[in-house]
Amino acid sequence: MNESPLFSRTHDLILWLIPQTQKFPRAHRFGLSERVQASALDFQELIIAAGKTRGADRRAWLEKADVRLAQLKYWLRVCQELTLMSVGQYEHAARMLDECGRLLGAWVKQK
């Protein structure tokens, strides 16, 4: 499970994302920053749970993970629009999220 591309790409995303959000101004660090970090960590937890289950239960975990990924994409867009992230940082994050989304979609289609 840990060697799966989705798990490793999500891990890479988290390792990049947390230091970025810790640089947010104090006014956003305890609201938006925590929301972004929690969404990313929740996504990781959901795909771990999906990896540990089978059948309909796995499908349910994957659907929850898809929702959490969509929420994370939204929060990152808000961060960029509030200029908490540069356009380059946002593009990098968007590429990472897109890859995670494609890998998640491929996993869903396997079932």
JSON list of C-alpha atoms in Angstrom, two decimals:
[
{"chain": "A", "resi": 1, "resn": "MET", "atom": "CA", "xyz": [0.00, 0.00, 0.00]},
{"chain": "A", "resi": 2, "resn": "ASN", "atom": "CA", "xyz": [2.71, 2.50, 0.93]},
{"chain": "A", "resi": 3, "resn": "GLU", "atom": "CA", "xyz": [4.45, 1.91, -2.41]},
{"chain": "A", "resi": 4, "resn": "SER", "atom": "CA", "xyz": [1.35, 2.90, -4.38]},
{"chain": "A", "resi": 5, "resn": "PRO", "atom": "CA", "xyz": [1.86, 6.00, -6.53]},
{"chain": "A", "resi": 6, "resn": "LEU", "atom": "CA", "xyz": [-1.19, 7.66, -4.97]},
{"chain": "A", "resi": 7, "resn": "PHE", "atom": "CA", "xyz": [0.17, 7.24, -1.45]},
{"chain": "A", "resi": 8, "resn": "SER", "atom": "CA", "xyz": [3.61, 8.52, -2.38]},
{"chain": "A", "resi": 9, "resn": "ARG", "atom": "CA", "xyz": [2.28, 11.49, -4.39]},
{"chain": "A", "resi": 10, "resn": "THR", "atom": "CA", "xyz": [-0.05, 12.44, -1.55]},
{"chain": "A", "resi": 11, "resn": "HIS", "atom": "CA", "xyz": [2.85, 12.17, 0.89]},
{"chain": "A", "resi": 12, "resn": "ASP", "atom": "CA", "xyz": [4.91, 14.45, -1.36]},
{"chain": "A", "resi": 13, "resn": "LEU", "atom": "CA", "xyz": [2.02, 16.91, -1.54]},
{"chain": "A", "resi": 14, "resn": "ILE", "atom": "CA", "xyz": [1.71, 17.05, 2.24]},
{"chain": "A", "resi": 15, "resn": "LEU", "atom": "CA", "xyz": [5.46, 17.50, 2.72]},
{"chain": "A", "resi": 16, "resn": "TRP", "atom": "CA", "xyz": [5.40, 20.43, 0.30]},
{"chain": "A", "resi": 17, "resn": "LEU", "atom": "CA", "xyz": [2.09, 21.93, 1.41]},
{"chain": "A", "resi": 18, "resn": "ILE", "atom": "CA", "xyz": [2.52, 22.14, 5.18]},
{"chain": "A", "resi": 19, "resn": "PRO", "atom": "CA", "xyz": [5.62, 24.38, 5.10]},
{"chain": "A", "resi": 20, "resn": "GLN", "atom": "CA", "xyz": [3.90, 26.61, 2.52]},
{"chain": "A", "resi": 21, "resn": "THR", "atom": "CA", "xyz": [0.84, 27.13, 4.69]},
{"chain": "A", "resi": 22, "resn": "GLN", "atom": "CA", "xyz": [2.96, 27.79, 7.79]},
{"chain": "A", "resi": 23, "resn": "LYS", "atom": "CA", "xyz": [4.25, 30.89, 5.99]},
{"chain": "A", "resi": 24, "resn": "PHE", "atom": "CA", "xyz": [0.78, 32.41, 5.74]},
{"chain": "A", "resi": 25, "resn": "PRO", "atom": "CA", "xyz": [0.28, 35.72, 7.57]},
{"chain": "A", "resi": 26, "resn": "ARG", "atom": "CA", "xyz": [-0.93, 35.40, 11.15]},
{"chain": "A", "resi": 27, "resn": "ALA", "atom": "CA", "xyz": [-4.42, 36.53, 10.16]},
{"chain": "A", "resi": 28, "resn": "HIS", "atom": "CA", "xyz": [-4.83, 33.42, 7.97]},
{"chain": "A", "resi": 29, "resn": "ARG", "atom": "CA", "xyz": [-2.50, 30.96, 9.66]},
{"chain": "A", "resi": 30, "resn": "PHE", "atom": "CA", "xyz": [-5.03, 29.71, 12.20]},
{"chain": "A", "resi": 31, "resn": "GLY", "atom": "CA", "xyz": [-8.02, 29.56, 9.91]},
{"chain": "A", "resi": 32, "resn": "LEU", "atom": "CA", "xyz": [-7.25, 28.97, 6.29]},
{"chain": "A", "resi": 33, "resn": "SER", "atom": "CA", "xyz": [-3.88, 27.35, 6.89]},
{"chain": "A", "resi": 34, "resn": "GLU", "atom": "CA", "xyz": [-5.35, 24.83, 9.30]},
{"chain": "A", "resi": 35, "resn": "ARG", "atom": "CA", "xyz": [-8.21, 24.12, 6.90]},
{"chain": "A", "resi": 36, "resn": "VAL", "atom": "CA", "xyz": [-5.80, 23.40, 4.04]},
{"chain": "A", "resi": 37, "resn": "GLN", "atom": "CA", "xyz": [-3.57, 21.20, 6.19]},
{"chain": "A", "resi": 38, "resn": "ALA", "atom": "CA", "xyz": [-6.52, 19.30, 7.65]},
{"chain": "A", "resi": 39, "resn": "SER", "atom": "CA", "xyz": [-7.99, 18.68, 4.19]},
{"chain": "A", "resi": 40, "resn": "ALA", "atom": "CA", "xyz": [-4.70, 17.29, 2.91]},
{"chain": "A", "resi": 41, "resn": "LEU", "atom": "CA", "xyz": [-4.18, 15.10, 5.96]},
{"chain": "A", "resi": 42, "resn": "ASP", "atom": "CA", "xyz": [-7.80, 13.90, 5.86]},
{"chain": "A", "resi": 43, "resn": "PHE", "atom": "CA", "xyz": [-7.35, 12.96, 2.20]},
{"chain": "A", "resi": 44, "resn": "GLN", "atom": "CA", "xyz": [-4.30, 10.88, 3.12]},
{"chain": "A", "resi": 45, "resn": "GLU", "atom": "CA", "xyz": [-6.20, 9.17, 5.95]},
{"chain": "A", "resi": 46, "resn": "LEU", "atom": "CA", "xyz": [-9.11, 8.35, 3.65]},
{"chain": "A", "resi": 47, "resn": "ILE", "atom": "CA", "xyz": [-6.94, 6.70, 1.01]},
{"chain": "A", "resi": 48, "resn": "ILE", "atom": "CA", "xyz": [-5.15, 4.73, 3.73]},
{"chain": "A", "resi": 49, "resn": "ALA", "atom": "CA", "xyz": [-8.54, 3.52, 4.98]},
{"chain": "A", "resi": 50, "resn": "ALA", "atom": "CA", "xyz": [-9.52, 2.60, 1.41]},
{"chain": "A", "resi": 51, "resn": "GLY", "atom": "CA", "xyz": [-6.30, 0.64, 1.04]},
{"chain": "A", "resi": 52, "resn": "LYS", "atom": "CA", "xyz": [-7.14, -1.38, 4.13]},
{"chain": "A", "resi": 53, "resn": "THR", "atom": "CA", "xyz": [-10.67, -2.33, 3.08]},
{"chain": "A", "resi": 54, "resn": "ARG", "atom": "CA", "xyz": [-12.34, -4.24, 0.26]},
{"chain": "A", "resi": 55, "resn": "GLY", "atom": "CA", "xyz": [-15.57, -4.16, -1.72]},
{"chain": "A", "resi": 56, "resn": "ALA", "atom": "CA", "xyz": [-18.30, -1.61, -1.07]},
{"chain": "A", "resi": 57, "resn": "ASP", "atom": "CA", "xyz": [-16.47, -0.27, 1.97]},
{"chain": "A", "resi": 58, "resn": "ARG", "atom": "CA", "xyz": [-13.47, 0.60, -0.18]},
{"chain": "A", "resi": 59, "resn": "ARG", "atom": "CA", "xyz": [-15.71, 2.36, -2.68]},
{"chain": "A", "resi": 60, "resn": "ALA", "atom": "CA", "xyz": [-17.21, 4.47, 0.12]},
{"chain": "A", "resi": 61, "resn": "TRP", "atom": "CA", "xyz": [-13.75, 5.48, 1.38]},
{"chain": "A", "resi": 62, "resn": "LEU", "atom": "CA", "xyz": [-12.66, 6.39, -2.15]},
{"chain": "A", "resi": 63, "resn": "GLU", "atom": "CA", "xyz": [-15.74, 8.54, -2.66]},
{"chain": "A", "resi": 64, "resn": "LYS", "atom": "CA", "xyz": [-15.05, 10.36, 0.60]},
{"chain": "A", "resi": 65, "resn": "ALA", "atom": "CA", "xyz": [-11.44, 10.87, -0.50]},
{"chain": "A", "resi": 66, "resn": "ASP", "atom": "CA", "xyz": [-12.65, 12.35, -3.79]},
{"chain": "A", "resi": 67, "resn": "VAL", "atom": "CA", "xyz": [-14.82, 14.85, -1.91]},
{"chain": "A", "resi": 68, "resn": "ARG", "atom": "CA", "xyz": [-11.93, 15.80, 0.37]},
{"chain": "A", "resi": 69, "resn": "LEU", "atom": "CA", "xyz": [-9.64, 16.29, -2.63]},
{"chain": "A", "resi": 70, "resn": "ALA", "atom": "CA", "xyz": [-12.21, 18.63, -4.22]},
{"chain": "A", "resi": 71, "resn": "GLN", "atom": "CA", "xyz": [-12.39, 20.60, -0.98]},
{"chain": "A", "resi": 72, "resn": "LEU", "atom": "CA", "xyz": [-8.61, 20.88, -0.86]},
{"chain": "A", "resi": 73, "resn": "LYS", "atom": "CA", "xyz": [-8.55, 22.18, -4.43]},
{"chain": "A", "resi": 74, "resn": "TYR", "atom": "CA", "xyz": [-11.09, 24.82, -3.50]},
{"chain": "A", "resi": 75, "resn": "TRP", "atom": "CA", "xyz": [-9.19, 25.98, -0.40]},
{"chain": "A", "resi": 76, "resn": "LEU", "atom": "CA", "xyz": [-5.97, 26.26, -2.37]},
{"chain": "A", "resi": 77, "resn": "ARG", "atom": "CA", "xyz": [-7.73, 28.37, -4.97]},
{"chain": "A", "resi": 78, "resn": "VAL", "atom": "CA", "xyz": [-8.93, 30.67, -2.19]},
{"chain": "A", "resi": 79, "resn": "CYS", "atom": "CA", "xyz": [-5.35, 30.90, -0.90]},
{"chain": "A", "resi": 80, "resn": "GLN", "atom": "CA", "xyz": [-4.10, 31.97, -4.30]},
{"chain": "A", "resi": 81, "resn": "GLU", "atom": "CA", "xyz": [-6.91, 34.49, -4.78]},
{"chain": "A", "resi": 82, "resn": "LEU", "atom": "CA", "xyz": [-6.06, 36.02, -1.40]},
{"chain": "A", "resi": 83, "resn": "THR", "atom": "CA", "xyz": [-2.42, 36.15, -2.58]},
{"chain": "A", "resi": 84, "resn": "LEU", "atom": "CA", "xyz": [-1.32, 33.83, 0.20]},
{"chain": "A", "resi": 85, "resn": "MET", "atom": "CA", "xyz": [0.32, 31.73, -2.50]},
{"chain": "A", "resi": 86, "resn": "SER", "atom": "CA", "xyz": [2.10, 32.92, -5.60]},
{"chain": "A", "resi": 87, "resn": "VAL", "atom": "CA", "xyz": [0.80, 31.89, -8.99]},
{"chain": "A", "resi": 88, "resn": "GLY", "atom": "CA", "xyz": [3.80, 29.55, -9.32]},
{"chain": "A", "resi": 89, "resn": "GLN", "atom": "CA", "xyz": [3.09, 27.90, -5.97]},
{"chain": "A", "resi": 90, "resn": "TYR", "atom": "CA", "xyz": [-0.55, 27.51, -6.90]},
{"chain": "A", "resi": 91, "resn": "GLU", "atom": "CA", "xyz": [0.36, 25.97, -10.26]},
{"chain": "A", "resi": 92, "resn": "HIS", "atom": "CA", "xyz": [2.71, 23.53, -8.55]},
{"chain": "A", "resi": 93, "resn": "ALA", "atom": "CA", "xyz": [0.02, 22.56, -6.03]},
{"chain": "A", "resi": 94, "resn": "ALA", "atom": "CA", "xyz": [-2.57, 22.24, -8.81]},
{"chain": "A", "resi": 95, "resn": "ARG", "atom": "CA", "xyz": [-0.31, 19.88, -10.77]},
{"chain": "A", "resi": 96, "resn": "MET", "atom": "CA", "xyz": [0.22, 17.75, -7.66]},
{"chain": "A", "resi": 97, "resn": "LEU", "atom": "CA", "xyz": [-3.51, 17.68, -6.93]},
{"chain": "A", "resi": 98, "resn": "ASP", "atom": "CA", "xyz": [-4.32, 16.84, -10.53]},
{"chain": "A", "resi": 99, "resn": "GLU", "atom": "CA", "xyz": [-1.96, 13.89, -10.41]},
{"chain": "A", "resi": 100, "resn": "CYS", "atom": "CA", "xyz": [-3.49, 12.67, -7.15]},
{"chain": "A", "resi": 101, "resn": "GLY", "atom": "CA", "xyz": [-6.95, 13.04, -8.70]},
{"chain": "A", "resi": 102, "resn": "ARG", "atom": "CA", "xyz": [-5.98, 11.01, -11.76]},
{"chain": "A", "resi": 103, "resn": "LEU", "atom": "CA", "xyz": [-4.47, 8.27, -9.60]},
{"chain": "A", "resi": 104, "resn": "LEU", "atom": "CA", "xyz": [-7.56, 8.24, -7.39]},
{"chain": "A", "resi": 105, "resn": "GLY", "atom": "CA", "xyz": [-9.82, 8.04, -10.45]},
{"chain": "A", "resi": 106, "resn": "ALA", "atom": "CA", "xyz": [-7.83, 5.11, -11.80]},
{"chain": "A", "resi": 107, "resn": "TRP", "atom": "CA", "xyz": [-8.22, 3.32, -8.48]},
{"chain": "A", "resi": 108, "resn": "VAL", "atom": "CA", "xyz": [-11.97, 3.90, -8.49]},
{"chain": "A", "resi": 109, "resn": "LYS", "atom": "CA", "xyz": [-12.25, 2.53, -12.04]},
{"chain": "A", "resi": 110, "resn": "GLN", "atom": "CA", "xyz": [-10.44, -0.67, -11.03]},
{"chain": "A", "resi": 111, "resn": "LYS", "atom": "CA", "xyz": [-13.47, -1.68, -8.99]}
]
